[in-house]
Tab-separated table of C-alpha atoms in Angstrom:
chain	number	residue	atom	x	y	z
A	145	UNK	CA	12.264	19.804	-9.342
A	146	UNK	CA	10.378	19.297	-5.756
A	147	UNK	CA	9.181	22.134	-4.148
A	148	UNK	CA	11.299	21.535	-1.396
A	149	UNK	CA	14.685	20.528	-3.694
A	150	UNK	CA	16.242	23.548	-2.441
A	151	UNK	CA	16.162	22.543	1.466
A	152	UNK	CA	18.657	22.463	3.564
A	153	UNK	CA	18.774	19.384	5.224
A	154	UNK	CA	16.489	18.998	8.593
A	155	UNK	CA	17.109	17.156	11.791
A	156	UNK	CA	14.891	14.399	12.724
A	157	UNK	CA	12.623	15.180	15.495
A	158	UNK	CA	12.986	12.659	18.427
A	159	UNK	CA	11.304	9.246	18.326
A	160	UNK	CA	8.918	9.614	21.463
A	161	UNK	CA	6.470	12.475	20.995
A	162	UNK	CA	3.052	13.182	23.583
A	163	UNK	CA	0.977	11.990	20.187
A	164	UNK	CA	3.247	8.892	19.583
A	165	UNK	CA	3.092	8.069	23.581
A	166	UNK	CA	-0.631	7.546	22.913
A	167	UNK	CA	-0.080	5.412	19.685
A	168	UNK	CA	2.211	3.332	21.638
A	169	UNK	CA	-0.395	2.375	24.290
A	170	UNK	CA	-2.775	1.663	21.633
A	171	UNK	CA	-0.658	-0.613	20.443
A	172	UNK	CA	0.122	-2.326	23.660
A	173	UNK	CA	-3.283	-2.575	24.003
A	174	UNK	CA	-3.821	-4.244	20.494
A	175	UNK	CA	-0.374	-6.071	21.131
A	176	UNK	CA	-1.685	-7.818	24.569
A	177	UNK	CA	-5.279	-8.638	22.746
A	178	UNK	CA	-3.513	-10.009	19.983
A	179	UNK	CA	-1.604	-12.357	22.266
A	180	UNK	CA	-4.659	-13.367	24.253
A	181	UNK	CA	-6.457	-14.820	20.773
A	182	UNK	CA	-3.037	-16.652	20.182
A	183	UNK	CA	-2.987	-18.191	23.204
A	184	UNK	CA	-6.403	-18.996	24.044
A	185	UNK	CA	-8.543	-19.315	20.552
A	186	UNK	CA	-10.527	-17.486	18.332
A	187	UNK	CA	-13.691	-18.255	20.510
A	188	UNK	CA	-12.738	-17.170	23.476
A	189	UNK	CA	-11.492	-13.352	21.537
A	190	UNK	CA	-13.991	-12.884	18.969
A	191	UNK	CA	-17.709	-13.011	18.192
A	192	UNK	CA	-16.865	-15.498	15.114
A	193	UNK	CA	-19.473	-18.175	14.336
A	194	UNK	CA	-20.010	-20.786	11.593
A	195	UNK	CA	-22.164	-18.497	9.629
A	196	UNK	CA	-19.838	-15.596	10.353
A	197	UNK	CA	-16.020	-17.303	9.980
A	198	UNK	CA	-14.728	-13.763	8.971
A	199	UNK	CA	-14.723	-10.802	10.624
A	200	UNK	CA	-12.778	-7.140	10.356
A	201	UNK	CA	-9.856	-8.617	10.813
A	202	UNK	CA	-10.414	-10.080	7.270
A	203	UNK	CA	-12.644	-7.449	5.673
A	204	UNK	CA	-10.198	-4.858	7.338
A	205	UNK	CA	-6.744	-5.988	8.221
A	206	UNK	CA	-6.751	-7.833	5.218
A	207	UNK	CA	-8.627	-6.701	2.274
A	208	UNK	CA	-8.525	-2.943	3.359
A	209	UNK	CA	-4.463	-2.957	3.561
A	210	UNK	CA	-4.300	-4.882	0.094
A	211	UNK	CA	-5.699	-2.261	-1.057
A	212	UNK	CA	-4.235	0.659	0.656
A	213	UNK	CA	-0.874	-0.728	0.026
A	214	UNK	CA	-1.341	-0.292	-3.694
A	215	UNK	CA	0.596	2.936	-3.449
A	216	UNK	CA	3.523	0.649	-3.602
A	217	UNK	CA	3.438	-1.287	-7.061
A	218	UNK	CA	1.313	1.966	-8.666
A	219	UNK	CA	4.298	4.660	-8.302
A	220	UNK	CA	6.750	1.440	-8.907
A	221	UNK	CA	5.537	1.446	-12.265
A	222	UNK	CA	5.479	5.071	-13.006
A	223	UNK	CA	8.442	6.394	-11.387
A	224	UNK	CA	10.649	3.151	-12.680
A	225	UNK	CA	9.355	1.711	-15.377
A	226	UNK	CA	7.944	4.746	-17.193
A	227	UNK	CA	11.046	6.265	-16.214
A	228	UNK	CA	9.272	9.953	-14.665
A	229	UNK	CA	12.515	10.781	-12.292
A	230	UNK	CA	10.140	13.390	-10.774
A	231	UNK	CA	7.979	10.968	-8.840
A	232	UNK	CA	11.077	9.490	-7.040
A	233	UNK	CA	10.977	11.683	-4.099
A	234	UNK	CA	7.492	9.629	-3.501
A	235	UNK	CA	8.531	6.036	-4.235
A	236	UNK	CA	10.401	5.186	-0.914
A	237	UNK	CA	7.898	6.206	1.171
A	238	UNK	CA	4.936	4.511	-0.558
A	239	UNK	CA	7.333	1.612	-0.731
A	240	UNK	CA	7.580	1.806	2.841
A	241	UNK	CA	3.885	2.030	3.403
A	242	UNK	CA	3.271	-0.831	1.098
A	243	UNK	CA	6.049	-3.256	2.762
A	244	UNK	CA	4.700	-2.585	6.203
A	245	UNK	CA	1.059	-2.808	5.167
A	246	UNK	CA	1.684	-6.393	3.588
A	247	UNK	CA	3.685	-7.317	6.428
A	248	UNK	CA	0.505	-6.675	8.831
A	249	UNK	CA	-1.548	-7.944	5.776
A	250	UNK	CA	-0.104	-11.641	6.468
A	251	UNK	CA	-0.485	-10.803	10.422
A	252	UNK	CA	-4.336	-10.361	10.063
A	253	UNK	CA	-4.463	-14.035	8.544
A	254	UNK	CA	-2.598	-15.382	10.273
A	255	UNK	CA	-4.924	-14.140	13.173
A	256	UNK	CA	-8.160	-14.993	11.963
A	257	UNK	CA	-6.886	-18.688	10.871
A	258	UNK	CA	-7.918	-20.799	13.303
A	259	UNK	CA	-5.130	-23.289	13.105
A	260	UNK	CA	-2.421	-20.426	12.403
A	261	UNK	CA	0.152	-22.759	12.851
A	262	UNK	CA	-0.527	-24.570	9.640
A	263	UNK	CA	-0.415	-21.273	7.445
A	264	UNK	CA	3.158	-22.893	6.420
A	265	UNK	CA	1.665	-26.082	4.473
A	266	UNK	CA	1.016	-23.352	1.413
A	267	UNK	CA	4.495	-23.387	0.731
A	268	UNK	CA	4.411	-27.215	-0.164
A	269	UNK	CA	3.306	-28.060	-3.749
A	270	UNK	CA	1.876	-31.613	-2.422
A	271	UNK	CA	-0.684	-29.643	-0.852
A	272	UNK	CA	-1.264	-26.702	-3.793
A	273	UNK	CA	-5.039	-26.580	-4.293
A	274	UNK	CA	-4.827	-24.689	-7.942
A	275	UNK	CA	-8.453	-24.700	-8.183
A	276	UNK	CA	-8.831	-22.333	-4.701
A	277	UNK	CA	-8.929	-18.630	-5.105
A	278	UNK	CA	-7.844	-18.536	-1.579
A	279	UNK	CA	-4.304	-20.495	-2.606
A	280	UNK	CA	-4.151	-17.823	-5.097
A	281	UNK	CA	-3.980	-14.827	-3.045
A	282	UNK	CA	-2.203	-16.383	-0.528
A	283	UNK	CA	0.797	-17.254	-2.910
A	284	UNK	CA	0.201	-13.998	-4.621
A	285	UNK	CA	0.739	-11.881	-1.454
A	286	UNK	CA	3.837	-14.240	-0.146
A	287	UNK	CA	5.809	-13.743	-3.364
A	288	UNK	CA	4.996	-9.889	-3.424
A	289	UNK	CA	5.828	-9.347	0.694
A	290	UNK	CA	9.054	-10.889	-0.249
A	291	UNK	CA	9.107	-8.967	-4.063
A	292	UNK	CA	8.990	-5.604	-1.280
A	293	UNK	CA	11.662	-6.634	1.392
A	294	UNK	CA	13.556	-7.266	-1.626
A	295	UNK	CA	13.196	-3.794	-3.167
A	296	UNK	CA	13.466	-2.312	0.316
A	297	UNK	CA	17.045	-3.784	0.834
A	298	UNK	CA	18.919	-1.119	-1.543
A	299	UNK	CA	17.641	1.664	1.075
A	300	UNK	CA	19.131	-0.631	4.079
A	301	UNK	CA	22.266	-1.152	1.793
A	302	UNK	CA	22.601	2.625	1.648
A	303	UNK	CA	21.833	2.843	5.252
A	304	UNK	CA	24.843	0.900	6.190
A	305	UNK	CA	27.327	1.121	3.269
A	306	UNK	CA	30.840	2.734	5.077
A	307	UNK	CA	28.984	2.914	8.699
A	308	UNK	CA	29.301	-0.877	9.755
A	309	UNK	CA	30.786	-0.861	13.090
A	310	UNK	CA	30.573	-3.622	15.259
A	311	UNK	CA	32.193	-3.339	18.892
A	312	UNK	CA	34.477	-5.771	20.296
A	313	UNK	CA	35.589	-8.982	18.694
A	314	UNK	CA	32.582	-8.528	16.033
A	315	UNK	CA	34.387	-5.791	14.718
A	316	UNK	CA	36.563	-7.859	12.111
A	317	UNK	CA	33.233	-8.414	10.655
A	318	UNK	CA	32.563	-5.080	9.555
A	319	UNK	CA	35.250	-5.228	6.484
A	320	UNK	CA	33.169	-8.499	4.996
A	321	UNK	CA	30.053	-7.396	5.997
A	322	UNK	CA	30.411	-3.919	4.287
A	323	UNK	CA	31.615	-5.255	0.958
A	324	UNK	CA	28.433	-7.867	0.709
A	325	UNK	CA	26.896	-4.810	1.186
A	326	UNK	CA	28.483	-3.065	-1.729
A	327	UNK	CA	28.034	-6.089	-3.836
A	328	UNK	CA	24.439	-6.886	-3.166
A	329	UNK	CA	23.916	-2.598	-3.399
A	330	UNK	CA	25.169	-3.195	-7.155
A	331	UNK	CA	23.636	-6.642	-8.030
A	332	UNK	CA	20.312	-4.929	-7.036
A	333	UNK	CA	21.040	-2.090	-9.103
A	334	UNK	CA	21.107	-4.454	-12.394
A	335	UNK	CA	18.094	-6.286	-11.624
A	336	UNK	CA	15.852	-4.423	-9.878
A	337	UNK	CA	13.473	-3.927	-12.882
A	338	UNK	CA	13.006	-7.470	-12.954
A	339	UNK	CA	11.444	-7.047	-9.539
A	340	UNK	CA	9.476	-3.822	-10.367
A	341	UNK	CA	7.868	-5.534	-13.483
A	342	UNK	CA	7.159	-8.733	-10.612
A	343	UNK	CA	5.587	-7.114	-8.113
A	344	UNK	CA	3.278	-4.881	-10.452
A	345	UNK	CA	2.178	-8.216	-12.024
A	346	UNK	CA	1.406	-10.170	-8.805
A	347	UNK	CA	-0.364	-7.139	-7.390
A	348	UNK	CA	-2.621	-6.933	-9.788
A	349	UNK	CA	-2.806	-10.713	-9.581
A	350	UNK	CA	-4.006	-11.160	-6.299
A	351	UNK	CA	-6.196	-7.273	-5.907
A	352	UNK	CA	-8.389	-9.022	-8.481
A	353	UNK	CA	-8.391	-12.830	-6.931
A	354	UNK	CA	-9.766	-10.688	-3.702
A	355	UNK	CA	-12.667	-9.981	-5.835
A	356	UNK	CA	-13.105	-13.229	-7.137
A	357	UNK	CA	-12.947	-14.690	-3.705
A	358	UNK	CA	-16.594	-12.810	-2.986
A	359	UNK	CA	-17.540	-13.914	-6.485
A	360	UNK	CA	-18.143	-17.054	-4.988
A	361	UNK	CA	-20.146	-16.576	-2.216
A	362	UNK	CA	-23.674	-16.219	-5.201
A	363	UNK	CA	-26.814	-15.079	-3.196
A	364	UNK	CA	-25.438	-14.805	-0.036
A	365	UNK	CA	-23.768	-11.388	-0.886
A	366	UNK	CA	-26.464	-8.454	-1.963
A	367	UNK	CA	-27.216	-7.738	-5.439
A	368	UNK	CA	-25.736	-4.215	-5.700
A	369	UNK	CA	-22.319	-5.362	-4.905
A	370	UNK	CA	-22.397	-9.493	-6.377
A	371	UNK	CA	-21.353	-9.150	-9.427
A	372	UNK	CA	-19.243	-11.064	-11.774
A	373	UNK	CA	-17.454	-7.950	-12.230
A	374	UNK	CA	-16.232	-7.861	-8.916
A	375	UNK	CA	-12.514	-9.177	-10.157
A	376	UNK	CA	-12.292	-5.728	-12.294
A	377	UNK	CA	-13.598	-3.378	-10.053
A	378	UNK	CA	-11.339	-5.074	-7.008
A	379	UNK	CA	-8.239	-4.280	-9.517
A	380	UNK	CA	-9.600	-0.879	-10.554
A	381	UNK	CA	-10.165	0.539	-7.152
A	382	UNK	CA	-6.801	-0.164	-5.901
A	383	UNK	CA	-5.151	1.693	-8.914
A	384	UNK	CA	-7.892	4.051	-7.678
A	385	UNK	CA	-6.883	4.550	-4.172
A	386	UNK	CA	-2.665	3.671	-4.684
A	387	UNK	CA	-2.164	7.612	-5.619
A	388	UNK	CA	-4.064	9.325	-3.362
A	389	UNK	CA	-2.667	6.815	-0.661
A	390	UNK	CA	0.421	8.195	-1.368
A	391	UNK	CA	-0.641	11.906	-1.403
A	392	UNK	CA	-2.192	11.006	2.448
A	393	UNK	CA	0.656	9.152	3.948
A	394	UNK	CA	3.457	12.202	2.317
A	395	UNK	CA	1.174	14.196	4.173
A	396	UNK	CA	0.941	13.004	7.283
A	397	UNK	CA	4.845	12.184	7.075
A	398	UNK	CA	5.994	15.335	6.451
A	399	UNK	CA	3.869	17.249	8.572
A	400	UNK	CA	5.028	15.171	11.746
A	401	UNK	CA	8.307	15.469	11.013
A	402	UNK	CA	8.048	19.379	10.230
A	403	UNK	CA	8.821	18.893	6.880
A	404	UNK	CA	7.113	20.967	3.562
A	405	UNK	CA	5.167	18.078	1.221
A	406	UNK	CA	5.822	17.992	-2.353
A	407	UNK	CA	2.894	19.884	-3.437
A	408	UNK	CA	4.425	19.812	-6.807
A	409	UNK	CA	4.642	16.424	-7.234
A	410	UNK	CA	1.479	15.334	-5.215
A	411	UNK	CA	-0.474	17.522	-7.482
A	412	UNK	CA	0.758	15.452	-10.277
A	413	UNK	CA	-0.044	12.529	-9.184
A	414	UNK	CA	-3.710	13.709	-8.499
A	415	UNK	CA	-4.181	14.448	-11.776
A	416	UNK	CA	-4.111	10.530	-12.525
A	417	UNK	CA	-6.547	10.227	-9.917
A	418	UNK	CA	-10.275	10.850	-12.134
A	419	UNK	CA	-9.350	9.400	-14.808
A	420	UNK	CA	-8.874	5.861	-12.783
A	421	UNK	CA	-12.212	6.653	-10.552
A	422	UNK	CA	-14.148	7.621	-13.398
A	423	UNK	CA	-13.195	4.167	-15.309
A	424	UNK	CA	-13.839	2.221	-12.037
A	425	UNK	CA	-17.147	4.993	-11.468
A	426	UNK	CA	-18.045	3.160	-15.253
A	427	UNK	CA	-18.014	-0.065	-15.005
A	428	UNK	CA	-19.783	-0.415	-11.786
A	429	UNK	CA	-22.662	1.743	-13.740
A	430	UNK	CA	-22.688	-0.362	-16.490
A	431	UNK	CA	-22.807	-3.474	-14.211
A	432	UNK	CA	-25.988	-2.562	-12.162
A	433	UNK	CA	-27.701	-1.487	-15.611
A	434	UNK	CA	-25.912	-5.212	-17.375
A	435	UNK	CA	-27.698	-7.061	-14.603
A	436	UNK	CA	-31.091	-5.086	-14.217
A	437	UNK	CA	-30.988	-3.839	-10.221
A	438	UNK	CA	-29.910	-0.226	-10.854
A	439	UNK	CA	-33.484	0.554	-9.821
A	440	UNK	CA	-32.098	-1.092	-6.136
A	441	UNK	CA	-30.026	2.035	-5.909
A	442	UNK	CA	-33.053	4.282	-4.993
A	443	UNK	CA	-35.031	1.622	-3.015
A	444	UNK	CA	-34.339	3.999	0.298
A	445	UNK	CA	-32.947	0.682	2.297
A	446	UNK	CA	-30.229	0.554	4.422
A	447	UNK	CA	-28.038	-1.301	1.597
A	448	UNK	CA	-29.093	1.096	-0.865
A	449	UNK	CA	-28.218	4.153	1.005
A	450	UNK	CA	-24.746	2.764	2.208
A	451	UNK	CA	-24.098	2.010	-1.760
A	452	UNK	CA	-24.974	5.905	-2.509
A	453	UNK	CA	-22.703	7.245	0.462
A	454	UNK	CA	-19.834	4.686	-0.805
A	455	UNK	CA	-20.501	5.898	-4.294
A	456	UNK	CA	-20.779	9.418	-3.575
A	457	UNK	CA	-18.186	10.149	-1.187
A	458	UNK	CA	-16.039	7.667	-1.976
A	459	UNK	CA	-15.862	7.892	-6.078
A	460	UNK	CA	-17.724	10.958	-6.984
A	461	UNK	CA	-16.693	13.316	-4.386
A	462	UNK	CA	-12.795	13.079	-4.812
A	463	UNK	CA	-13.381	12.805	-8.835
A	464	UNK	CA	-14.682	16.719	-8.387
A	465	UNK	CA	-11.459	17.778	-5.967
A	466	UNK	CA	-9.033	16.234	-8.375
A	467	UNK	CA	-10.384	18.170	-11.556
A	468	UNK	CA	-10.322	21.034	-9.890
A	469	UNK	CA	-6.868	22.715	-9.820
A	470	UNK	CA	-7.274	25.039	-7.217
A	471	UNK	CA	-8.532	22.686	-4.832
A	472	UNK	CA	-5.685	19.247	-7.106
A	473	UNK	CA	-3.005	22.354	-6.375
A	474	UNK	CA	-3.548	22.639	-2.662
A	475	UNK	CA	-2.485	20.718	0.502
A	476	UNK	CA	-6.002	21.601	1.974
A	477	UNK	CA	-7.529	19.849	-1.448
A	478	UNK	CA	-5.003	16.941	-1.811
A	479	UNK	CA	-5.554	15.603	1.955
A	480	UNK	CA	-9.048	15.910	1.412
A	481	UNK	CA	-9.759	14.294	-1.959
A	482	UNK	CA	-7.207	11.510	-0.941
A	483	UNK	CA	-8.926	11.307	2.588
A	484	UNK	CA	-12.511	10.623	0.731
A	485	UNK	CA	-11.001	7.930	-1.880
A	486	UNK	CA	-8.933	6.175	1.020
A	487	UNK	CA	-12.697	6.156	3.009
A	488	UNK	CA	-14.377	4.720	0.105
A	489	UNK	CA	-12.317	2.220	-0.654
A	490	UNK	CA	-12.244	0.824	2.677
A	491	UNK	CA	-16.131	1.434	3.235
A	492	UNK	CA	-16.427	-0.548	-0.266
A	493	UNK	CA	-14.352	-3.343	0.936
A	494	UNK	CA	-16.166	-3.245	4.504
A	495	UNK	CA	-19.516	-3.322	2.694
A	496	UNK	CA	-18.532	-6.697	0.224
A	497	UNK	CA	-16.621	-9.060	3.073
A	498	UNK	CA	-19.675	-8.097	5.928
A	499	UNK	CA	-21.644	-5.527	5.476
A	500	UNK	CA	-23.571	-6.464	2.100
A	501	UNK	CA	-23.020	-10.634	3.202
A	502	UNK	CA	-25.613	-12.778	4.207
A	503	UNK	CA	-25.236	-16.348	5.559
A	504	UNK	CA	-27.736	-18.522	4.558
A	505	UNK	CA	-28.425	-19.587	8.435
A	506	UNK	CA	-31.537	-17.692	9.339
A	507	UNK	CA	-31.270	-14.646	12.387
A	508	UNK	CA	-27.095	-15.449	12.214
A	509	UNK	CA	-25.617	-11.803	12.841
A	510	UNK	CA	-22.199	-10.628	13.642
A	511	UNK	CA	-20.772	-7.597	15.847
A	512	UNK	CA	-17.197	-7.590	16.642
A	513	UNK	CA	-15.796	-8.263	20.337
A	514	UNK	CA	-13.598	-5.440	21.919
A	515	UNK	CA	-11.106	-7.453	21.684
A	516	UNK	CA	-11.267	-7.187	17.869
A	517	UNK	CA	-11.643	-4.203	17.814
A	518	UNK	CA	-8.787	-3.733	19.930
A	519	UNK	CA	-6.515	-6.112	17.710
A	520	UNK	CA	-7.484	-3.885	14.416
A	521	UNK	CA	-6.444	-0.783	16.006
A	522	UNK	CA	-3.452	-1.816	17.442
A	523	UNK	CA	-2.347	-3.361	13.968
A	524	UNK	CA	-2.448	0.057	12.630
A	525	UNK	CA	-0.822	1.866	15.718
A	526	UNK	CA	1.699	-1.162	15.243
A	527	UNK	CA	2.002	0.322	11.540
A	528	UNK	CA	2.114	4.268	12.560
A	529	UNK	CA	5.886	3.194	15.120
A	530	UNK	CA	7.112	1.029	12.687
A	531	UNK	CA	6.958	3.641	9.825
A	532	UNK	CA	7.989	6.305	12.115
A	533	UNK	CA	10.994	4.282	13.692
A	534	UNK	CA	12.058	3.384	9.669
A	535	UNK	CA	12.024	7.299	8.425
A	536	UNK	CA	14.305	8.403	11.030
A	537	UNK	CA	16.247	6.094	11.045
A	538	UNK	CA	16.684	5.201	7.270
A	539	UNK	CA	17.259	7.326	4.068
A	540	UNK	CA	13.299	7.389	2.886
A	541	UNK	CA	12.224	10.850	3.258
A	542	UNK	CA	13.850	13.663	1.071
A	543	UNK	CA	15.467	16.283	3.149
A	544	UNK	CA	15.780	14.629	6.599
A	545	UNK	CA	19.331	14.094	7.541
A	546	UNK	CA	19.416	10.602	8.548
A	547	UNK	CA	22.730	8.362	8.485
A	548	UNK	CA	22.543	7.165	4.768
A	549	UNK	CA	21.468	10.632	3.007
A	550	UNK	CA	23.215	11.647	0.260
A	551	UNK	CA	24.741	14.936	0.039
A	552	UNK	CA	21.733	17.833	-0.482
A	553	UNK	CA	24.025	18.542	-3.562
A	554	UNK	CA	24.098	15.070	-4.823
A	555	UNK	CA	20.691	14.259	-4.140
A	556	UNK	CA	19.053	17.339	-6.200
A	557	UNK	CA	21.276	16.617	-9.242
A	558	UNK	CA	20.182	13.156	-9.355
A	559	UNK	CA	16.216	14.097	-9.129
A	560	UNK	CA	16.963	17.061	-12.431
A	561	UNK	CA	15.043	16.465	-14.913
A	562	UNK	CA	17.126	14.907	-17.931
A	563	UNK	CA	18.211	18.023	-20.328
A	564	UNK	CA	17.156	14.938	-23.633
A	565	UNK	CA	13.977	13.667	-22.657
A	566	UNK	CA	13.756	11.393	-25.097
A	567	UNK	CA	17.097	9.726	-23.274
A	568	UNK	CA	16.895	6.566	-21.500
A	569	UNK	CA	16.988	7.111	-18.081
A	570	UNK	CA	20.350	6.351	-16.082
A	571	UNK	CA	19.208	6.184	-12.314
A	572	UNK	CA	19.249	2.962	-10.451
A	573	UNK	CA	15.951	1.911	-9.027
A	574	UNK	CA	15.926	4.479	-5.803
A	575	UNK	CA	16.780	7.733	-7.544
A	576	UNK	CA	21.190	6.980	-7.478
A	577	UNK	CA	23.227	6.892	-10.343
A	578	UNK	CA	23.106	3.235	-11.786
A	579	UNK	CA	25.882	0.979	-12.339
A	580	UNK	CA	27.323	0.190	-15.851
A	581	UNK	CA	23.475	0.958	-17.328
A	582	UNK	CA	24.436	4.183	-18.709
A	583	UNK	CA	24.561	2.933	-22.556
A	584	UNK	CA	21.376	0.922	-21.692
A	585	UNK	CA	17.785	1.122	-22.665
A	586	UNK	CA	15.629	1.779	-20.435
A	587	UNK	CA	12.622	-1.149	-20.058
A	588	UNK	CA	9.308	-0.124	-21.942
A	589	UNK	CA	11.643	2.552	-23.446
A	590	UNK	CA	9.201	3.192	-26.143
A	591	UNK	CA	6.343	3.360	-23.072
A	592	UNK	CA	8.970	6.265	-21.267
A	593	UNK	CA	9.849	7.863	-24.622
A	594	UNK	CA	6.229	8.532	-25.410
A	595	UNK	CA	5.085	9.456	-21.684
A	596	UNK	CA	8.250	11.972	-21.761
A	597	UNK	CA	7.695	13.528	-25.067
C-alpha cells in the first residue's frame, strides 16, 4: 500500500498561483515567438544555416522529450503487463507526462520543418521512403502519440461517466453521449493490453531509430560519441531516464498541489534505476575501448571534458544515490538522483545532435537566436499549464478530489495487494476492477507469476 493510501481526500488548490502567473507569461512569450517563425520563416527566427539545418528545437524539443517521455511506455510495462498493482498510483501521471511530451514532441518538428505544411504527405504510402530513418521515427512517434491519447481516453471516460450535462437544447445529448461513454469505458477495458504491448514496442522502435539517425552523419559527429552503437545506447538511456522521470515529475506534482509523494513506491522504482545505468554505463565503455579512442577521454579538450561531466554526473553520480538506501529511501535522495539522470540524458542528447557535430563547411558555427530560445522555453511552460490544468481537473493524481475520483474506500481496495500472488491480476488497465476478465490470464502471466513470486 502507498504511503499516502490512508488519506483523506484533498481539495485541489486553485488553477492560477503567483508561480504559475510567471509560467504563463513565459509561455506567452514562447507562444507569440512561436507564431512569429510560423508566419514569417525559419530565417527570419532562427540562426539556422545550411551547415547547421538543426538546432535545439531538434536536439531539445525533440530528442530530449523522446526521451524524457519514456516514463510513459517504461511503467506501462511494469505496472500492466507485469501485473505489479503497486506501481499504479504512478502510471497516470507518467502517462500524462508522456502524452503531453509527445504532443509538444510533434510541435518541435513541425517548427523546425521548413515547409511545415507538408508534414502531412507521411501519412501517404505513395510517398513512404522505407529506406529513411527519418520516415521511421516519424511514423514511429505518430502511431505512439495516437497509441497515448488512446490509453488516456479511459481517464476522460471516468471523468465524464454520470456527469454529462449539457445546457439547453444540447441536453438530450447527454443520455447518448454518456452511454458511448460507458461502452467505449468497457471496450477499452478488454483491449487495452493490446495497446500497452503497442506502444512499448514502437517506443523502443523509434528511441533507437533516434540513434541511428546520428549514425549517419560518419565523421562529421566526434569520435567519443559516433558510434555504431549509438542505436543501443539511444534505447538504453531512455529505459535509463523513464523511472527517475517519473520519480521527478511525482515530485514536483505533489508538492505543488500539497500533496505527500509515494516515497514507498518511488523508492521502488529507484531500485531499477542502476541496474539500467550500469548496463547503458557498459556498453558505452566497451564501445570507446571496441573502437580504440578511450585514450580521447583524458585528452583535457573541451569534448573530452563535456563527455566526463555527462558521464559522471549524468550516469555515475545517480548510479551511487540509487544503491544507497538511505539516500534511494528519501525524497531529498530521489529528487536528486532523478534530477542528475534527467540532466544527463538531456546533456547526452544536447552533446550528439550539436554539441559533438561538425559540418563539413569550414568556420560554419551555430548559436541559437532569442527567439529560439524563447520558443524552447515556452514549449515547456506550455507543458507545466497543460499538466497542471489536466490534474485538477481529471482523475490522475491519487488523493485529490477531482470530479471522476473514486470513493477513498474504493480506490485503496483496488490498489491491495492480491492476498494469491501467484493470481492473475483482475484490474482493468488504470487500477478499476476489469470487465468480464476475472477468469482470465493475465498477458506474460508466466513473466507476472515469476516477478510476483
Amino acid at each position: 500500500m502507498s504511503d499516502a493510501a490512508s488519506h483523506d481526500l484533498v481539495k485541489p488548490p486553485r488553477y492560477f498561483t503567483p508561480g504559475v502567473w510567471v509560467v504563463f507569461a513565459v509561455a506567452a512569450i514562447g507562444g507569440a515567438c512561436w507564431l512569429y517563425r510560423m508566419v514569417f520563416g525559419l530565417g527570419a527566427a532562427t540562426n539556422l544555416t545550411d551547415a547547421y539545418p538543426w538546432g535545439i528545437w531538434i536536439g531539445i524539443d525533440a530528442a530530449r522529450d523522446v526521451a524524457l517521455a519514456a516514463g510513459g511506455f517504461t511503467s506501462a510495462f511494469l505496472a500492466h503487463l507485469l501485473h505489479r498493482e503497486v506501481y499504479h498510483a504512478v502510471v497516470r501521471p507518467a502517462l500524462l507526462t508522456a502524452a503531453i511530451g509527445y504532443t509538444f514532441v510533434a510541435m518541435g518538428v513541425m517548427t523546425e520543418l521548413g515547409r511545415f505544411w507538408a508534414m502531412w504527405h507521411v501519412m501517404l504510402p505513395n510517398m513512404w521512403q522505407p529506406n529513411s530513418v527519418l520516415f521511421e521515427v516519424a511514423i514511429c512517434v505518430m502511431c505512439y502519440l495516437t497509441v497515448l491519447y488512446i490509453e488516456f481516453l479511459p481517464i476522460v471516460c471516468e471523468r465524464f461517466i454520470g456527469r454529462v450535462r449539457l445546457p439547453g437544447l444540447l441536453a438530450r445529448l447527454n443520455r447518448p453521449i454518456d452511454t458511448v461513454l460507458r461502452l467505449l469505458d468497457t471496450t477499452l477495458a478488454k483491449v487495452m493490453t493490446v495497446f500497452v504491448i503497442l506502444g512499448v514496442l514502437l517506443s523502443c522502435m523509434h528511441q533507437s531509430s533516434l540513434g541511428t539517425l546520428m549514425v549517419i552523419a560518419g565523421d562529421k559527429l566526434h569520435p567519443l560519441w559516433q558510434s555504431p552503437f549509438l542505436p543501443l545506447m539511444f534505447l538504453l538511456s531512455a529505459f535509463a531516464v523513464g523511472y527517475p522521470m517519473v520519480i521527478f515529475e511525482s515530485i514536483i506534482a505533489h508538492r505543488s498541489l500539497g500533496l505527500r509523494a509515494e516515497k514507498g513506491v518511488l523508492s521502488m522504482l529507484a531500485r531499477f534505476t542502476p541496474v539500467i545505468l550500469g548496463l547503458y554505463l557498459a556498453v558505452k565503455v566497451f564501445d570507446l575501448f571496441r573502437r580504440g579512442v578511450a585514450g580521447m577521454v583524458l585528452e583535457g579538450t573541451f569534448e573530452s571534458n563535456l563527455f566526463i561531466v555527462e558521464v559522471s554526473l549524468g550516469v555515475i553520480a545517480p548510479m551511487l544515490i540509487f544503491s544507497i538506501p538511505r539516500l534511494r529511501n528519501s525524497i531529498p535522495g530521489l529528487f536528486v538522483g532523478a534530477t542528475l539522470v534527467i540532466l544527463g540524458v538531456v546533456m547526452n542528447r544536447l552533446d550528439v545532435f550539436l554539441i559533438a557535430y561538425t559540418p563539413l563547411e569550414a568556420g560554419a558555427a551555430y548559436s541559437p537566436a532569442w527567439t529560439e530560445i524563447a520558443v524552447t522555453a515556452g514549449f515547456i511552460a506550455m507543458m507545466v499549464l497543460i499538466y497542471r490544468f489536466v490534474v485538477l481537473n481529471f482523475p490522475v493524481i491519487e488523493h485529490l478530489d477531482v470530479p471522476g475520483r473514486m470513493a477513498a474506500d474504493e480506490r485503496t481496495q483496488s490498489h491491495k495487494p492480491r492476498p494469491e500472488p501467484r493470481e492473475s491480476s483482475s484490474e482493468s488497465f488504470h487500477g478499476r476492477p476489469a470487465v468480464g476478465r476475472s477468469a482470465r490470464k493475465p498477458a506474460f502471466g508466466a513473466i507476472a507469476q515469476g516477478v510476483n513470486r
